[in-house]
N, CA, C and O atoms as CSV, one atom per row, in Angstrom:
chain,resi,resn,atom,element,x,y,z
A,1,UNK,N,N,-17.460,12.702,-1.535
A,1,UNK,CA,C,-16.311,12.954,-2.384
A,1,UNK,C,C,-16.160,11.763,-3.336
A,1,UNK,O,O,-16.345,10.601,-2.974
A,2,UNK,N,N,-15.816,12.123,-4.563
A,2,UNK,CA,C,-15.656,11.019,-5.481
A,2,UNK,C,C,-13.863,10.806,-5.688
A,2,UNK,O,O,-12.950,11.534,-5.299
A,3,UNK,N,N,-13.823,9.608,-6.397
A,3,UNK,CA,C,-12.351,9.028,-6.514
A,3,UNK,C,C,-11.834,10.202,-7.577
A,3,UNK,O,O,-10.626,10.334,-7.384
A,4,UNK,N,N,-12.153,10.837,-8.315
A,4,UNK,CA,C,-12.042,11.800,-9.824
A,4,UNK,C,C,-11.758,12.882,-8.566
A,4,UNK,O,O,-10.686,13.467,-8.718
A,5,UNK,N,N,-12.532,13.285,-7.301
A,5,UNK,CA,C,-12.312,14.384,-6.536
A,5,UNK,C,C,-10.930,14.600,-5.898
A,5,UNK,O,O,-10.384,15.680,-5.670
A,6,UNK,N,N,-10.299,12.889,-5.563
A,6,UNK,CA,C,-9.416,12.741,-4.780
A,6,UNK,C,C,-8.096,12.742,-5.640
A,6,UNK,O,O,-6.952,13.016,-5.278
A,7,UNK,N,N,-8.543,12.380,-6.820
A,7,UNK,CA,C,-7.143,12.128,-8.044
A,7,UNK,C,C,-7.040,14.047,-7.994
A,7,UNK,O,O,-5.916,14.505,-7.789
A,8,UNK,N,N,-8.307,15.132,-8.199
A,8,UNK,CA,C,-7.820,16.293,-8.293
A,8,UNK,C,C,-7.473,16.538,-6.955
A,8,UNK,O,O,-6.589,17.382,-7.104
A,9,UNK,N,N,-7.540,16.429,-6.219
A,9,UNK,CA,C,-7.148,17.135,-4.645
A,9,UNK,C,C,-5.736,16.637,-4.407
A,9,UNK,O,O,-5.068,17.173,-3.523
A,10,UNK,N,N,-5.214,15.608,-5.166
A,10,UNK,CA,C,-3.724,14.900,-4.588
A,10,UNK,C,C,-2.906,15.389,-5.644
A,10,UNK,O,O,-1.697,15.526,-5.462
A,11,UNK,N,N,-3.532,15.710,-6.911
A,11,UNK,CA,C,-2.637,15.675,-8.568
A,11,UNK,C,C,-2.163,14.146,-8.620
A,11,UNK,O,O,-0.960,14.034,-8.855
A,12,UNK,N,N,-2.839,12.988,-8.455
A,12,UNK,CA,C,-2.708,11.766,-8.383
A,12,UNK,C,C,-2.927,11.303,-9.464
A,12,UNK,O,O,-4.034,11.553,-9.940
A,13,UNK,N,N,-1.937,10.427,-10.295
A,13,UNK,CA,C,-2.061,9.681,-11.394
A,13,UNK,C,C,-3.151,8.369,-11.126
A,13,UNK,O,O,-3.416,7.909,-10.015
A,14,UNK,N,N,-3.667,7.927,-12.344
A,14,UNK,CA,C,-4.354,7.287,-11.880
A,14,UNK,C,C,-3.764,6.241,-12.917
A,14,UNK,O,O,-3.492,6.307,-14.116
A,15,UNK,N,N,-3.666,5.090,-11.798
A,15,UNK,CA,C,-2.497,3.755,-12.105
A,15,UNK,C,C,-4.068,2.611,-12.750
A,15,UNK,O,O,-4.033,2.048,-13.844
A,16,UNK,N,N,-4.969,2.535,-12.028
A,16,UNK,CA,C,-6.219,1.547,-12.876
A,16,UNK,C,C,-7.506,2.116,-12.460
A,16,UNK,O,O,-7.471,2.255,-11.237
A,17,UNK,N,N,-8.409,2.430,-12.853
A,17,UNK,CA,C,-9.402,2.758,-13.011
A,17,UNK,C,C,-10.302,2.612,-13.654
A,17,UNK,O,O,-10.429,3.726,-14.162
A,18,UNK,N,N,-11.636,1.566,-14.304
A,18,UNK,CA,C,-12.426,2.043,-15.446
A,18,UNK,C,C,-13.142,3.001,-15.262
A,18,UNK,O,O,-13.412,3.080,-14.064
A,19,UNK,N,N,-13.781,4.104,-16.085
A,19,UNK,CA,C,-14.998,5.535,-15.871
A,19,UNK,C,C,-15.493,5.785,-14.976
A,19,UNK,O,O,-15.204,6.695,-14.198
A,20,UNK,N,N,-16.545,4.844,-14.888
A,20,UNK,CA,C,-17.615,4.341,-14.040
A,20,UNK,C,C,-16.952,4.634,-12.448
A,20,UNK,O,O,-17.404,5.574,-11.794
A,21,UNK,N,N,-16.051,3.916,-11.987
A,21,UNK,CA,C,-15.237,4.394,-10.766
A,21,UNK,C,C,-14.959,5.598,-10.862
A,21,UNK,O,O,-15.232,6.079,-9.763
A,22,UNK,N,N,-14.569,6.398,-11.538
A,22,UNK,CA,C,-13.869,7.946,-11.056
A,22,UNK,C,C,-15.463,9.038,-10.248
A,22,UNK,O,O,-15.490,10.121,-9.663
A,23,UNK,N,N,-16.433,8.146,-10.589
A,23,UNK,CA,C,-17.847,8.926,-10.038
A,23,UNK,C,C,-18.191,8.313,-9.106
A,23,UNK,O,O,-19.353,8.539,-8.766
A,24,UNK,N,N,-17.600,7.537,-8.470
A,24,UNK,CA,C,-17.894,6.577,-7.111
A,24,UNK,C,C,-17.699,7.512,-5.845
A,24,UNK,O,O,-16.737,8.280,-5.815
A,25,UNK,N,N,-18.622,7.451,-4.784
A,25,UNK,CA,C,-18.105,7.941,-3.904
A,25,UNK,C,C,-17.737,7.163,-2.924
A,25,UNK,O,O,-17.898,5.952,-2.770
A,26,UNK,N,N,-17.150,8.076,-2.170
A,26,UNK,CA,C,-15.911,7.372,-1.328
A,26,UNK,C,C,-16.583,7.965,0.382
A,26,UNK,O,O,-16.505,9.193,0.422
A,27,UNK,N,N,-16.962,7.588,1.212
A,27,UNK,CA,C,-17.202,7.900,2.136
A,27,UNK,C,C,-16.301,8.661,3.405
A,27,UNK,O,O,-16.440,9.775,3.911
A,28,UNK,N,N,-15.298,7.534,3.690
A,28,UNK,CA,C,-14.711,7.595,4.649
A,28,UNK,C,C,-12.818,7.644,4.505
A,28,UNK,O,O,-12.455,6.999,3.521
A,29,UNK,N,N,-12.011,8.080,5.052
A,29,UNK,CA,C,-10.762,7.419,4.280
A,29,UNK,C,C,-9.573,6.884,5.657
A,29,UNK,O,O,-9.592,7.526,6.707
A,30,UNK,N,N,-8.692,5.795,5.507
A,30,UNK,CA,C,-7.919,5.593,6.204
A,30,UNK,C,C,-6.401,6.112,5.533
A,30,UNK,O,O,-6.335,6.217,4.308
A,31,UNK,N,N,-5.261,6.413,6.330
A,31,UNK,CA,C,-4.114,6.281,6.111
A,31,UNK,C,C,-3.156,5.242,7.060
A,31,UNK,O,O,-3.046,5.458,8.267
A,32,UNK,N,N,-2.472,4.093,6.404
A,32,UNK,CA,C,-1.643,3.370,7.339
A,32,UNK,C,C,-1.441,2.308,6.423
A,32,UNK,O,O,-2.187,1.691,5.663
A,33,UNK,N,N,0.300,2.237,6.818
A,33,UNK,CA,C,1.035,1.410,6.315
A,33,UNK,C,C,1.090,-0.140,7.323
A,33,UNK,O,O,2.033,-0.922,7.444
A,34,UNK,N,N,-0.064,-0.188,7.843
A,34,UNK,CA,C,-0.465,-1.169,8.775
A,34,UNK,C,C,-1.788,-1.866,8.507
A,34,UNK,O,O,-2.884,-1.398,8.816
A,35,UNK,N,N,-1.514,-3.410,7.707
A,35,UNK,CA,C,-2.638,-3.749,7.521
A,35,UNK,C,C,-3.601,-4.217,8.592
A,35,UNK,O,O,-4.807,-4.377,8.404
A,36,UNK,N,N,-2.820,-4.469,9.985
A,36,UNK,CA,C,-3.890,-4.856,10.606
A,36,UNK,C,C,-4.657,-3.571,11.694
A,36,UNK,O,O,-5.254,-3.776,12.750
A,37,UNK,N,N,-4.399,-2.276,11.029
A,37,UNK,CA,C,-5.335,-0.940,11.737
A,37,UNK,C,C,-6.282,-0.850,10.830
A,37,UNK,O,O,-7.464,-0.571,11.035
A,38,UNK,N,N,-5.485,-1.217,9.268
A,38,UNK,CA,C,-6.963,-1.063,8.521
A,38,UNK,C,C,-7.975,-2.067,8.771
A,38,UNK,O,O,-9.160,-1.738,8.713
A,39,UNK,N,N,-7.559,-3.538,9.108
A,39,UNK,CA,C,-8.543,-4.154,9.029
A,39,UNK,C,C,-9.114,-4.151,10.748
A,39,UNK,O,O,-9.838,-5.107,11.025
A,40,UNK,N,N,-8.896,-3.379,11.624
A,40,UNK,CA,C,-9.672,-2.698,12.528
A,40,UNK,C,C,-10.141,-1.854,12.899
A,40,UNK,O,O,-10.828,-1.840,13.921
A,41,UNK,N,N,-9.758,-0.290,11.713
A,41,UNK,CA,C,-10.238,0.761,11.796
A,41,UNK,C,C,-11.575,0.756,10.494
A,41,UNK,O,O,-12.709,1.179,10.715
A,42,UNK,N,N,-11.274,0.382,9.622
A,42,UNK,CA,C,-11.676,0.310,8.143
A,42,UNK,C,C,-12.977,0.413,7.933
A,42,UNK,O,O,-13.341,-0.458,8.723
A,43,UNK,N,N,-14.347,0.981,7.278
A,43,UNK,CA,C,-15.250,1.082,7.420
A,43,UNK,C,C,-15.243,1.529,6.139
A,43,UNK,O,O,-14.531,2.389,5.620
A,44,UNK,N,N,-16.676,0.420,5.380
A,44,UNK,CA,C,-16.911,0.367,4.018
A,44,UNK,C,C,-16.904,1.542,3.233
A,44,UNK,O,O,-17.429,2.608,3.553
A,45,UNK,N,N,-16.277,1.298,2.178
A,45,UNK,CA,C,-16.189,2.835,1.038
A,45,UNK,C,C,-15.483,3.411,1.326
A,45,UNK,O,O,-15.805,4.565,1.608
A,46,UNK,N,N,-14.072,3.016,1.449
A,46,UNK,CA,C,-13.438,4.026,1.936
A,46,UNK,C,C,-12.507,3.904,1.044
A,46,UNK,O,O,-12.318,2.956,0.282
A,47,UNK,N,N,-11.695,5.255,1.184
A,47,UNK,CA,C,-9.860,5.261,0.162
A,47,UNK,C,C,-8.784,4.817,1.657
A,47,UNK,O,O,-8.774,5.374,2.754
A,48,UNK,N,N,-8.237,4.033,1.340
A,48,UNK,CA,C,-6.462,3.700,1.924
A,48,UNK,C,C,-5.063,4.566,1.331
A,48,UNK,O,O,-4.318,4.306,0.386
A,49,UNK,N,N,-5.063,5.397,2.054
A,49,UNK,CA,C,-3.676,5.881,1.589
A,49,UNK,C,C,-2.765,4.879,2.382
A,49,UNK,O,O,-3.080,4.346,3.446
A,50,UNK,N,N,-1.412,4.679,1.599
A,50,UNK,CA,C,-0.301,3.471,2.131
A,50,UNK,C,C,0.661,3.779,1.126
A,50,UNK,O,O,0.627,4.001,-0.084
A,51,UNK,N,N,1.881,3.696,2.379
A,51,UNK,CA,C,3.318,3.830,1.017
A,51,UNK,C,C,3.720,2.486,0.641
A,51,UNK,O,O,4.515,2.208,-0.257
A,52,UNK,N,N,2.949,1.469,1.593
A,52,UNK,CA,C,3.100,0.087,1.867
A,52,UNK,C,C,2.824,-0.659,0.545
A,52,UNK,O,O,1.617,-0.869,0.427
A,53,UNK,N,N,3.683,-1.209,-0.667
A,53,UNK,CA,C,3.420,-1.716,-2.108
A,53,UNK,C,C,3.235,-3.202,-2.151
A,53,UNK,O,O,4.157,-3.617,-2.854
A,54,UNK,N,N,2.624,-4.040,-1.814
A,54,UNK,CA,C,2.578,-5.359,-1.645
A,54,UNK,C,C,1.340,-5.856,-2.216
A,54,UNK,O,O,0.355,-5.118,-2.226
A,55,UNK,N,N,1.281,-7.149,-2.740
A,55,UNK,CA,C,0.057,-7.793,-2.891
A,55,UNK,C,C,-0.926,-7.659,-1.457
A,55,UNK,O,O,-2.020,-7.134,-1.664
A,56,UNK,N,N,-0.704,-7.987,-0.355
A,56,UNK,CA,C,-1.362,-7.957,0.697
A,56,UNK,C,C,-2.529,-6.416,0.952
A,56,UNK,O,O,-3.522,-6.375,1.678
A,57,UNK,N,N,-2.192,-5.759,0.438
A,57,UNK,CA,C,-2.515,-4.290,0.482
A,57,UNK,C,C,-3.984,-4.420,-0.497
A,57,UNK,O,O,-4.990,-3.781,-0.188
A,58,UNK,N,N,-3.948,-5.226,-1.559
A,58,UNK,CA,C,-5.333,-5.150,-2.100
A,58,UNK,C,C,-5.560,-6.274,-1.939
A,58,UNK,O,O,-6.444,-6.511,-2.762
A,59,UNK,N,N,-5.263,-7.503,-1.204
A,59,UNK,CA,C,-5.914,-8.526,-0.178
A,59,UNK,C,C,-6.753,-7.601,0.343
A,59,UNK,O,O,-7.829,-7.224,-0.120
A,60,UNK,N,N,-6.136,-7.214,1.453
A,60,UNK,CA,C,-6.755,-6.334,2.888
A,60,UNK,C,C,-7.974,-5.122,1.858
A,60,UNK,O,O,-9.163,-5.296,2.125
A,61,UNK,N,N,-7.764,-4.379,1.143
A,61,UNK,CA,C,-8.882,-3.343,0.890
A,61,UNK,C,C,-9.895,-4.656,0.352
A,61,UNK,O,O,-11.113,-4.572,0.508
A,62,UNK,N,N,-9.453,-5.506,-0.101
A,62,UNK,CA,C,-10.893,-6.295,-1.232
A,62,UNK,C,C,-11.674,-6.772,0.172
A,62,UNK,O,O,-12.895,-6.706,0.033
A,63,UNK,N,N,-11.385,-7.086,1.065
A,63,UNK,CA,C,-11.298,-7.690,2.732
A,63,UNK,C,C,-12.689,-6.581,3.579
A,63,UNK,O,O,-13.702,-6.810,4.241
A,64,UNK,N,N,-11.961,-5.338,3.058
A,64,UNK,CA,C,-12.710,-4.134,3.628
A,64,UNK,C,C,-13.395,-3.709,2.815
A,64,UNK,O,O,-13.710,-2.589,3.218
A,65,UNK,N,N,-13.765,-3.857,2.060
A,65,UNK,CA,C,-14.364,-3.081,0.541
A,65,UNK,C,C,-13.867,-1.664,0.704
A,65,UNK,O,O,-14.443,-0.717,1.239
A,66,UNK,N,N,-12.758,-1.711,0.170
A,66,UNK,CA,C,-12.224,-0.392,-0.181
A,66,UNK,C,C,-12.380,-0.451,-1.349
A,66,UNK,O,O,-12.643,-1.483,-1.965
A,67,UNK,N,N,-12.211,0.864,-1.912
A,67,UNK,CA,C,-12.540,1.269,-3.258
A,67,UNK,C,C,-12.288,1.833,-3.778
A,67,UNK,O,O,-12.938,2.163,-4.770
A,68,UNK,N,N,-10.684,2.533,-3.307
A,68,UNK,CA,C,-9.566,2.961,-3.987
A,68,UNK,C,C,-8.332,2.906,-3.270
A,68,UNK,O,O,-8.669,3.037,-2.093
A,69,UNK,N,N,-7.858,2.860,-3.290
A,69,UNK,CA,C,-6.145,2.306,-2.648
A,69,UNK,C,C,-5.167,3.844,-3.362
A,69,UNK,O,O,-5.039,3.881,-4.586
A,70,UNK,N,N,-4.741,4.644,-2.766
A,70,UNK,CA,C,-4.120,5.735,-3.132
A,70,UNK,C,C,-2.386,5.465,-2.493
A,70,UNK,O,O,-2.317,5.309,-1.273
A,71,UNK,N,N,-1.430,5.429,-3.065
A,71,UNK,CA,C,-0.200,5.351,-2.974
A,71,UNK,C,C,0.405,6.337,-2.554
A,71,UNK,O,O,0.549,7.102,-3.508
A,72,UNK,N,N,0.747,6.661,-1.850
A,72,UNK,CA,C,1.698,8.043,-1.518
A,72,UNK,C,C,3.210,7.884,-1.725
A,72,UNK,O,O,3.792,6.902,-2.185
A,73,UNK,N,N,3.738,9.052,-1.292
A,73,UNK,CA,C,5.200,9.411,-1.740
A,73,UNK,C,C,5.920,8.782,-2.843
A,73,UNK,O,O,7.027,8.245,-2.823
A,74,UNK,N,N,4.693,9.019,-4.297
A,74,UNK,CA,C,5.179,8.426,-5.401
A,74,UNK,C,C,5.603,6.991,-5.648
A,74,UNK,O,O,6.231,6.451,-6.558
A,75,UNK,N,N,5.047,6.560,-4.532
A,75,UNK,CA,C,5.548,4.918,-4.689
A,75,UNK,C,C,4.251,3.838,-5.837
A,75,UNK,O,O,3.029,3.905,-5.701
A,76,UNK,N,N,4.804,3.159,-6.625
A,76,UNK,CA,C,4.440,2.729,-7.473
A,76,UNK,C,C,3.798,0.856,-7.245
A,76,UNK,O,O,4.615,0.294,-6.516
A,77,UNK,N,N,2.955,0.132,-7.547
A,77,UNK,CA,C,2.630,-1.181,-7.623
A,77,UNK,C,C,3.482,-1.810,-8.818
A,77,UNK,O,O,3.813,-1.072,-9.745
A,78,UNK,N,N,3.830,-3.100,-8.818
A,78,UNK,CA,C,3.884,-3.947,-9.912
A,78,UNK,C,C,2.763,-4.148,-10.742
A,78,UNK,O,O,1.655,-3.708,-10.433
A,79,UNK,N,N,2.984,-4.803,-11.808
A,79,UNK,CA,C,1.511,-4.918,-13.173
A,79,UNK,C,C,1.252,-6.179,-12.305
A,79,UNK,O,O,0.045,-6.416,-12.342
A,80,UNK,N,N,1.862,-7.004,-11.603
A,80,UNK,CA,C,0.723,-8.522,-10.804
A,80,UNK,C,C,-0.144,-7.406,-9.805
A,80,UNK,O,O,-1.351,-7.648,-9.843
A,81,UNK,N,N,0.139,-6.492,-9.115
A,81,UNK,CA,C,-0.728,-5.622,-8.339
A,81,UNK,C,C,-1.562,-4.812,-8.614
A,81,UNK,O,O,-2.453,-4.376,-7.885
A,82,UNK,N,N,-1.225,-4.445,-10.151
A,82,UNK,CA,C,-2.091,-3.488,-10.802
A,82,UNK,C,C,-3.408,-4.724,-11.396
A,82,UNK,O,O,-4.604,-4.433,-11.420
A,83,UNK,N,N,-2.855,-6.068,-11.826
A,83,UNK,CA,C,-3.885,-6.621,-12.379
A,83,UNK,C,C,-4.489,-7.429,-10.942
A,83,UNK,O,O,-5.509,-8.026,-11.287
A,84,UNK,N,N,-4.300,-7.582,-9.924
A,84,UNK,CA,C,-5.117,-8.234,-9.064
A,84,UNK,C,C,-6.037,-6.801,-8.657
A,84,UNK,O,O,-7.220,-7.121,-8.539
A,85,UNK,N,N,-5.888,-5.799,-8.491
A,85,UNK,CA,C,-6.629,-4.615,-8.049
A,85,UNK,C,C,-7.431,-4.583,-9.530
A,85,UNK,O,O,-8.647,-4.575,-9.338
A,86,UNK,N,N,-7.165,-4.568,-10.579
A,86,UNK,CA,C,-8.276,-4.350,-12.032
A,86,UNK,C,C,-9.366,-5.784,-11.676
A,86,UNK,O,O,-10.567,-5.709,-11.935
A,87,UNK,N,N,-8.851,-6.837,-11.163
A,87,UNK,CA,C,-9.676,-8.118,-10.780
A,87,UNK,C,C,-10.736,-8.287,-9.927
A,87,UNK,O,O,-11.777,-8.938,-10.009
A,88,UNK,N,N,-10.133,-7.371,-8.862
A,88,UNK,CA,C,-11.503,-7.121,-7.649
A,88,UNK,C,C,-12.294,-5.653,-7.721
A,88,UNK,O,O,-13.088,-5.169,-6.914
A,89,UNK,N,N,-11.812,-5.147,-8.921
A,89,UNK,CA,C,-12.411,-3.531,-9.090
A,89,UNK,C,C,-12.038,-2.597,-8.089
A,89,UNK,O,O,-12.925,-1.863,-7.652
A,90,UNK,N,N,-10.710,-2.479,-7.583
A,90,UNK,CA,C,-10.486,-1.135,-7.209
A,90,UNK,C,C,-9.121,-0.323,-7.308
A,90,UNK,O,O,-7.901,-0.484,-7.337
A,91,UNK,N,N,-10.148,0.686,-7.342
A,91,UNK,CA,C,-8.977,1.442,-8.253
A,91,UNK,C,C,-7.824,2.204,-7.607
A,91,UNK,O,O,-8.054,2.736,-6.521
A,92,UNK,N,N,-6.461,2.332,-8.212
A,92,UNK,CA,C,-5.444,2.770,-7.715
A,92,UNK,C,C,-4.687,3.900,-8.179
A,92,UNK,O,O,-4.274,3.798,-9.334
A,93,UNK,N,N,-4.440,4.828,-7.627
A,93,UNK,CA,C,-3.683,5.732,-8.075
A,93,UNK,C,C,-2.374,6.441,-6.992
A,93,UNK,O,O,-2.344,6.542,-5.766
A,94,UNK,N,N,-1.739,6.701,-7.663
A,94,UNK,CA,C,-0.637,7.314,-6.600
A,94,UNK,C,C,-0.152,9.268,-6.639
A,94,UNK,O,O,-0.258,10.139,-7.502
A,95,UNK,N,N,0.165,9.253,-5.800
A,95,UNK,CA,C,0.690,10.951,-5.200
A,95,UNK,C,C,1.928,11.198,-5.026
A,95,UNK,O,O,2.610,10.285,-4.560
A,96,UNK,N,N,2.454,12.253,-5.287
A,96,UNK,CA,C,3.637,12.795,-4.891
A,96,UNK,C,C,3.983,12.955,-3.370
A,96,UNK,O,O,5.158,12.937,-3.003
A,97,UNK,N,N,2.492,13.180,-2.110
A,97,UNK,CA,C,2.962,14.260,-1.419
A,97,UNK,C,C,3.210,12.690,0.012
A,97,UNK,O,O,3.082,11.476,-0.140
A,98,UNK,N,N,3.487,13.294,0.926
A,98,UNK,CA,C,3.588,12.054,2.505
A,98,UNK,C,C,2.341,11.434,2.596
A,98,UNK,O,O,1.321,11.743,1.981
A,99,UNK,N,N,2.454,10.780,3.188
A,99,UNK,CA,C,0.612,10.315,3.959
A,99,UNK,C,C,0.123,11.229,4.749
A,99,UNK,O,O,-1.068,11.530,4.836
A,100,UNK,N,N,1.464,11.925,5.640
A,100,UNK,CA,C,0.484,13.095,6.602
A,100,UNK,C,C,-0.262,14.130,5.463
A,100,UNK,O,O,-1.482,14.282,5.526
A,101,UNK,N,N,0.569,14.855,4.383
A,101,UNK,CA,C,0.132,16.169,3.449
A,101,UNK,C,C,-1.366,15.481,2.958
A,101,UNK,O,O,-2.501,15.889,3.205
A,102,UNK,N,N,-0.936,14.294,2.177
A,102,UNK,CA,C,-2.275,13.652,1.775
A,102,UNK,C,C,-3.492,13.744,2.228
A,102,UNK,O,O,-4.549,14.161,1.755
A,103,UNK,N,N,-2.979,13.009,3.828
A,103,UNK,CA,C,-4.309,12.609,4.061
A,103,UNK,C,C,-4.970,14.018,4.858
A,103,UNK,O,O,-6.161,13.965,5.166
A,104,UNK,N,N,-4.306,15.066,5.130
A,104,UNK,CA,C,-4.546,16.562,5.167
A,104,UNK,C,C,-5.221,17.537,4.403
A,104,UNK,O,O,-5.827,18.553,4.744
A,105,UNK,N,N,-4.913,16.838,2.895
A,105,UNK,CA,C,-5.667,17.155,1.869
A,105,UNK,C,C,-6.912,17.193,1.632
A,105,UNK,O,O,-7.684,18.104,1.332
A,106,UNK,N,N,-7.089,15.406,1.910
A,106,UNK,CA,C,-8.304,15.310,1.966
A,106,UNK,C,C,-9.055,15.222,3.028
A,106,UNK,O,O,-10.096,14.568,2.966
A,107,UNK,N,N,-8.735,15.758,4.012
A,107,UNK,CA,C,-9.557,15.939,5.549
A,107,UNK,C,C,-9.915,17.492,5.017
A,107,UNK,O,O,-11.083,17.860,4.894
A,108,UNK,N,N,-8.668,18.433,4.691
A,108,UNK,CA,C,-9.193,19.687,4.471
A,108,UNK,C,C,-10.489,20.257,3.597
A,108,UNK,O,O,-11.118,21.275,3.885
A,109,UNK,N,N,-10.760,19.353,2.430
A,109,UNK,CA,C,-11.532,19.464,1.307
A,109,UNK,C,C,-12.733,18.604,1.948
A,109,UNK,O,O,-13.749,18.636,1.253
A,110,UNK,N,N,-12.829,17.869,3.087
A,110,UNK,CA,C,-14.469,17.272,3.513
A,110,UNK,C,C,-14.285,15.639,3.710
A,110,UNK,O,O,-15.196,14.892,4.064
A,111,UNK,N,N,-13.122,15.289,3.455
A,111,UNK,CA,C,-13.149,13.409,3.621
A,111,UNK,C,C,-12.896,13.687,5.156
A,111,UNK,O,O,-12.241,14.604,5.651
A,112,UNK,N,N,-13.752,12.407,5.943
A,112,UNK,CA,C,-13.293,12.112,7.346
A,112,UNK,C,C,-12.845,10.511,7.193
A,112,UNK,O,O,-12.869,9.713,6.256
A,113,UNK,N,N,-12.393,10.441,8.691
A,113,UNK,CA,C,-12.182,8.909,9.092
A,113,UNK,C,C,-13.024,8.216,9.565
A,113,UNK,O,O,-14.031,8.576,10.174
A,114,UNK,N,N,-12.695,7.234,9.335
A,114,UNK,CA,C,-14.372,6.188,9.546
A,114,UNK,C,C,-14.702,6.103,11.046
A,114,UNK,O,O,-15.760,5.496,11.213
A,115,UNK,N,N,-13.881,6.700,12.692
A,115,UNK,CA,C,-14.297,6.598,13.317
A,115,UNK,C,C,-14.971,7.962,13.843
A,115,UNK,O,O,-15.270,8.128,15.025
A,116,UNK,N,N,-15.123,8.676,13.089
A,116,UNK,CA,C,-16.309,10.296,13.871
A,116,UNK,C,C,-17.355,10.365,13.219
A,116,UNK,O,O,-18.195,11.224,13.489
Protein backbone atom coordinates (compact mmCIF):
# COMPACT_ATOMS: atom_id res chain seq x y z
CA UNK A 1 0.00 0.00 0.00
CA UNK A 2 1.27 3.39 -0.79
CA UNK A 3 0.97 6.73 1.39
CA UNK A 4 -1.35 8.34 -1.89
CA UNK A 5 -3.38 4.77 -1.05
CA UNK A 6 -3.81 5.67 2.58
CA UNK A 7 -4.56 9.58 2.04
CA UNK A 8 -7.51 7.84 -0.43
CA UNK A 9 -8.70 5.18 2.01
CA UNK A 10 -8.92 7.85 5.09
CA UNK A 11 -10.06 11.13 2.73
CA UNK A 12 -6.87 12.42 4.60
CA UNK A 13 -5.47 15.80 3.93
CA UNK A 14 -2.17 15.79 3.34
CA UNK A 15 -0.41 18.30 5.91
CA UNK A 16 3.59 17.65 4.20
CA UNK A 17 4.49 15.54 1.67
CA UNK A 18 6.93 15.96 -1.41
CA UNK A 19 5.63 13.56 -4.80
CA UNK A 20 8.08 11.20 -4.59
CA UNK A 21 6.54 10.04 -1.03
CA UNK A 22 2.87 9.69 -2.04
CA UNK A 23 4.39 6.37 -4.16
CA UNK A 24 6.23 5.04 -1.17
CA UNK A 25 5.15 2.02 0.22
CA UNK A 26 4.24 1.52 3.49
CA UNK A 27 4.47 -1.98 4.79
CA UNK A 28 3.17 -2.37 8.07
CA UNK A 29 1.00 0.15 10.24
CA UNK A 30 0.74 0.96 14.03
CA UNK A 31 -2.05 2.87 15.91
CA UNK A 32 -1.20 4.40 19.51
CA UNK A 33 -1.16 7.37 21.31
CA UNK A 34 1.73 5.67 23.24
CA UNK A 35 5.13 6.38 22.29
CA UNK A 36 6.67 3.80 24.11
CA UNK A 37 4.32 0.70 22.22
CA UNK A 38 5.48 2.24 19.18
CA UNK A 39 8.89 2.15 19.99
CA UNK A 40 8.27 -1.63 20.98
CA UNK A 41 5.83 -2.69 18.58
CA UNK A 42 7.16 -0.58 15.51
CA UNK A 43 8.66 -2.30 12.56
CA UNK A 44 10.32 -0.41 9.65
CA UNK A 45 8.00 1.29 6.97
CA UNK A 46 5.39 1.69 8.65
CA UNK A 47 2.34 4.53 9.02
CA UNK A 48 1.54 5.67 12.91
CA UNK A 49 -1.85 6.64 13.34
CA UNK A 50 -1.91 8.99 16.80
CA UNK A 51 -4.30 11.68 18.03
CA UNK A 52 -1.17 12.32 20.18
CA UNK A 53 0.22 16.14 18.55
CA UNK A 54 3.64 16.69 20.02
CA UNK A 55 7.13 17.14 18.81
CA UNK A 56 7.99 13.74 20.43
CA UNK A 57 5.71 11.90 17.93
CA UNK A 58 8.15 12.59 14.94
CA UNK A 59 11.16 12.10 17.42
CA UNK A 60 9.79 8.53 17.96
CA UNK A 61 8.69 7.73 14.01
CA UNK A 62 12.32 9.31 12.76
CA UNK A 63 13.56 6.65 15.79
CA UNK A 64 11.50 3.88 13.93
CA UNK A 65 11.71 4.88 10.42
CA UNK A 66 8.30 5.59 9.97
CA UNK A 67 7.24 7.09 6.98
CA UNK A 68 4.15 8.64 7.48
CA UNK A 69 2.62 9.77 10.70
CA UNK A 70 -1.33 9.97 10.01
CA UNK A 71 -3.33 12.16 12.60
CA UNK A 72 -6.67 11.11 13.47
CA UNK A 73 -9.83 12.69 14.77
CA UNK A 74 -8.91 15.78 12.77
CA UNK A 75 -6.31 16.76 15.06
CA UNK A 76 -3.80 19.05 13.55
CA UNK A 77 0.42 19.62 14.17
CA UNK A 78 1.99 23.06 14.65
CA UNK A 79 4.27 24.54 11.52
CA UNK A 80 7.57 23.69 14.28
CA UNK A 81 6.01 19.96 13.73
CA UNK A 82 5.16 20.26 10.32
CA UNK A 83 8.80 21.61 9.64
CA UNK A 84 10.73 19.06 11.85
CA UNK A 85 8.66 16.12 9.98
CA UNK A 86 9.54 18.09 6.24
CA UNK A 87 13.37 17.79 7.96
CA UNK A 88 13.54 14.07 8.51
CA UNK A 89 11.22 13.31 5.37
CA UNK A 90 8.10 12.07 6.67
CA UNK A 91 5.16 12.72 5.69
CA UNK A 92 1.99 13.77 7.53
CA UNK A 93 -1.43 13.90 6.98
CA UNK A 94 -4.55 13.89 9.04
CA UNK A 95 -8.31 12.22 9.09
CA UNK A 96 -11.54 12.92 10.20
CA UNK A 97 -12.43 9.41 11.44
CA UNK A 98 -11.14 7.65 15.43
CA UNK A 99 -8.03 5.58 15.43
CA UNK A 100 -10.28 2.49 15.84
CA UNK A 101 -12.46 3.51 12.13
CA UNK A 102 -8.96 4.37 10.75
CA UNK A 103 -6.99 1.93 11.54
CA UNK A 104 -10.08 -0.50 10.33
CA UNK A 105 -9.79 1.12 7.20
CA UNK A 106 -6.75 0.29 6.55
CA UNK A 107 -6.63 -3.31 7.90
CA UNK A 108 -9.84 -3.71 5.69
CA UNK A 109 -8.19 -2.55 2.31
CA UNK A 110 -4.75 -5.00 3.04
CA UNK A 111 -2.41 -2.91 5.65
CA UNK A 112 -1.40 -5.29 8.64
CA UNK A 113 0.48 -4.78 11.92
CA UNK A 114 3.95 -5.31 12.17
CA UNK A 115 3.46 -8.24 14.53
CA UNK A 116 1.64 -11.14 12.02
Amino acid sequence: MTIQDIKDILHAEILWADEDMLSHEVHTACGSDMMSDVLAFVKDQAVLLTGLVNPQVIRTAEMMDIVCIVFVRGKMPDPSMIGLAEERGIALLSCGQRMFTACGLLYENGLRGGCE
